[in-house]
mmCIF file of C-alpha atoms in Angstrom:
data_model
loop_
_atom_site.group_PDB
_atom_site.id
_atom_site.type_symbol
_atom_site.label_atom_id
_atom_site.label_comp_id
_atom_site.label_asym_id
_atom_site.label_seq_id
_atom_site.Cartn_x
_atom_site.Cartn_y
_atom_site.Cartn_z
ATOM 1 C CA MET A 24 31.085 -1.381 -11.320
ATOM 2 C CA THR A 25 31.038 -4.554 -12.318
ATOM 3 C CA LYS A 26 28.341 -6.907 -13.389
ATOM 4 C CA SER A 27 27.933 -9.026 -10.517
ATOM 5 C CA GLU A 28 27.751 -5.443 -7.975
ATOM 6 C CA LEU A 29 24.799 -3.842 -10.796
ATOM 7 C CA ILE A 30 23.182 -7.361 -10.358
ATOM 8 C CA ARG A 31 23.389 -7.940 -6.569
ATOM 9 C CA GLY A 32 22.164 -3.422 -5.971
ATOM 10 C CA TYR A 33 19.130 -3.773 -8.316
ATOM 11 C CA GLU A 34 18.147 -7.365 -6.776
ATOM 12 C CA THR A 35 18.031 -5.832 -3.544
ATOM 13 C CA GLU A 36 16.522 -2.943 -4.799
ATOM 14 C CA ILE A 37 13.741 -4.642 -6.199
ATOM 15 C CA ALA A 38 13.360 -6.984 -3.007
ATOM 16 C CA TYR A 39 12.658 -4.128 -1.016
ATOM 17 C CA GLN A 40 10.124 -2.156 -2.838
ATOM 18 C CA LYS A 41 8.555 -5.247 -3.249
ATOM 19 C CA HIS A 42 8.794 -5.610 0.541
ATOM 20 C CA MET A 43 7.451 -2.072 1.031
ATOM 21 C CA LEU A 44 4.212 -2.977 -1.090
ATOM 22 C CA GLU A 45 3.845 -5.769 1.141
ATOM 23 C CA ASN A 46 3.685 -3.559 4.054
ATOM 24 C CA LEU A 47 1.678 -1.264 2.196
ATOM 25 C CA GLY A 48 -0.649 -3.828 1.659
ATOM 26 C CA ARG A 49 -1.375 -4.707 4.992
ATOM 27 C CA TRP A 50 -1.781 -0.898 6.023
ATOM 28 C CA MET A 51 -4.447 -1.330 3.520
ATOM 29 C CA THR A 52 -5.939 -4.158 5.384
ATOM 30 C CA LEU A 53 -6.023 -2.367 8.251
ATOM 31 C CA PHE A 54 -7.947 0.487 7.181
ATOM 32 C CA LEU A 55 -10.317 -1.602 5.188
ATOM 33 C CA ALA A 56 -11.246 -3.102 8.830
ATOM 34 C CA VAL A 57 -11.034 0.494 10.121
ATOM 35 C CA THR A 58 -13.943 1.075 7.752
ATOM 36 C CA SER A 59 -15.703 -2.373 8.042
ATOM 37 C CA LEU A 60 -15.987 -1.381 11.958
ATOM 38 C CA GLY A 61 -16.898 2.081 11.247
ATOM 39 C CA PHE A 62 -20.064 0.502 9.397
ATOM 40 C CA LEU A 63 -20.897 -1.998 11.873
ATOM 41 C CA LEU A 64 -20.707 0.817 14.119
ATOM 42 C CA ILE A 65 -23.145 2.871 11.991
ATOM 43 C CA TYR A 66 -25.701 -0.042 11.388
ATOM 44 C CA PHE A 67 -25.858 -1.490 14.708
ATOM 45 C CA PHE A 68 -25.689 1.486 17.140
ATOM 46 C CA ASN A 69 -27.599 4.408 15.116
ATOM 47 C CA LYS A 70 -29.773 5.130 18.078
ATOM 48 C CA HIS A 71 -26.727 6.141 20.278
ATOM 49 C CA ILE A 72 -25.394 9.114 19.102
ATOM 50 C CA ILE A 73 -21.646 8.412 20.237
ATOM 51 C CA LEU A 74 -21.419 5.738 18.881
ATOM 52 C CA LEU A 75 -22.798 6.880 15.489
ATOM 53 C CA ILE A 76 -20.433 9.443 15.152
ATOM 54 C CA LEU A 77 -17.627 6.893 16.185
ATOM 55 C CA GLY A 78 -18.870 5.175 13.425
ATOM 56 C CA PHE A 79 -18.687 7.722 10.755
ATOM 57 C CA VAL A 80 -15.737 9.128 11.442
ATOM 58 C CA LEU A 81 -13.695 5.719 11.751
ATOM 59 C CA MET A 82 -15.726 4.932 8.509
ATOM 60 C CA ILE A 83 -14.730 8.058 6.801
ATOM 61 C CA SER A 84 -11.283 7.763 8.131
ATOM 62 C CA GLY A 85 -10.690 4.228 7.234
ATOM 63 C CA SER A 86 -11.629 5.248 3.526
ATOM 64 C CA ILE A 87 -9.348 7.867 3.036
ATOM 65 C CA GLY A 88 -6.611 5.505 4.519
ATOM 66 C CA MET A 89 -7.185 2.985 1.947
ATOM 67 C CA LEU A 90 -7.692 6.264 -1.367
ATOM 68 C CA LEU A 91 -4.336 6.880 0.003
ATOM 69 C CA PHE A 92 -2.741 3.321 0.411
ATOM 70 C CA GLY A 93 -4.269 2.275 -2.664
ATOM 71 C CA TYR A 94 -2.696 4.935 -4.637
ATOM 72 C CA GLY A 95 0.581 4.818 -2.811
ATOM 73 C CA ILE A 96 0.394 0.556 -4.299
ATOM 74 C CA TYR A 97 -0.522 1.774 -7.687
ATOM 75 C CA HIS A 98 2.475 3.658 -8.125
ATOM 76 C CA GLY A 99 4.671 1.401 -6.432
ATOM 77 C CA LYS A 100 4.286 -0.960 -8.746
ATOM 78 C CA LYS A 101 4.705 1.100 -11.310
ATOM 79 C CA ASN A 102 7.676 2.110 -10.201
ATOM 80 C CA VAL A 103 8.863 -1.365 -9.537
ATOM 81 C CA ALA A 104 8.064 -2.199 -12.916
ATOM 82 C CA LYS A 105 10.066 0.713 -14.272
ATOM 83 C CA VAL A 106 13.262 -0.441 -12.023
ATOM 84 C CA ILE A 107 12.944 -3.856 -13.819
ATOM 85 C CA ASP A 108 12.760 -2.328 -16.799
ATOM 86 C CA ASP A 109 15.945 -0.302 -16.476
ATOM 87 C CA PHE A 110 18.036 -3.131 -14.845
ATOM 88 C CA GLU A 111 16.877 -5.409 -17.997
ATOM 89 C CA THR A 112 18.311 -2.455 -19.656
ATOM 90 C CA LYS A 113 21.394 -1.882 -18.505
ATOM 91 C CA LEU A 114 22.004 -6.056 -18.427
ATOM 92 C CA GLN A 115 21.849 -5.768 -21.932
ATOM 93 C CA SER A 116 24.516 -2.829 -22.368
ATOM 94 C CA PHE A 117 27.033 -4.967 -20.343
#
């Protein structure tokens, strides 16, 4: 493996992982919107039992989704940092 192939491979991998982190951020925003919608349903339609239950379901599922994707973003950022560190280490060894 040549140095240029190594550089190209790592740059591709780093760019791909950063793109996937952006996608996770978009999902996080979507779940924030779902949680907010659930909160609004709970707040404004507390007299209608169906909408109240729907609001609680949306709020709970949105919160769980935010926790899940936040966890993925956290570990994804750590993984990108590890890949960059490994890339720098391998570049120094060439």
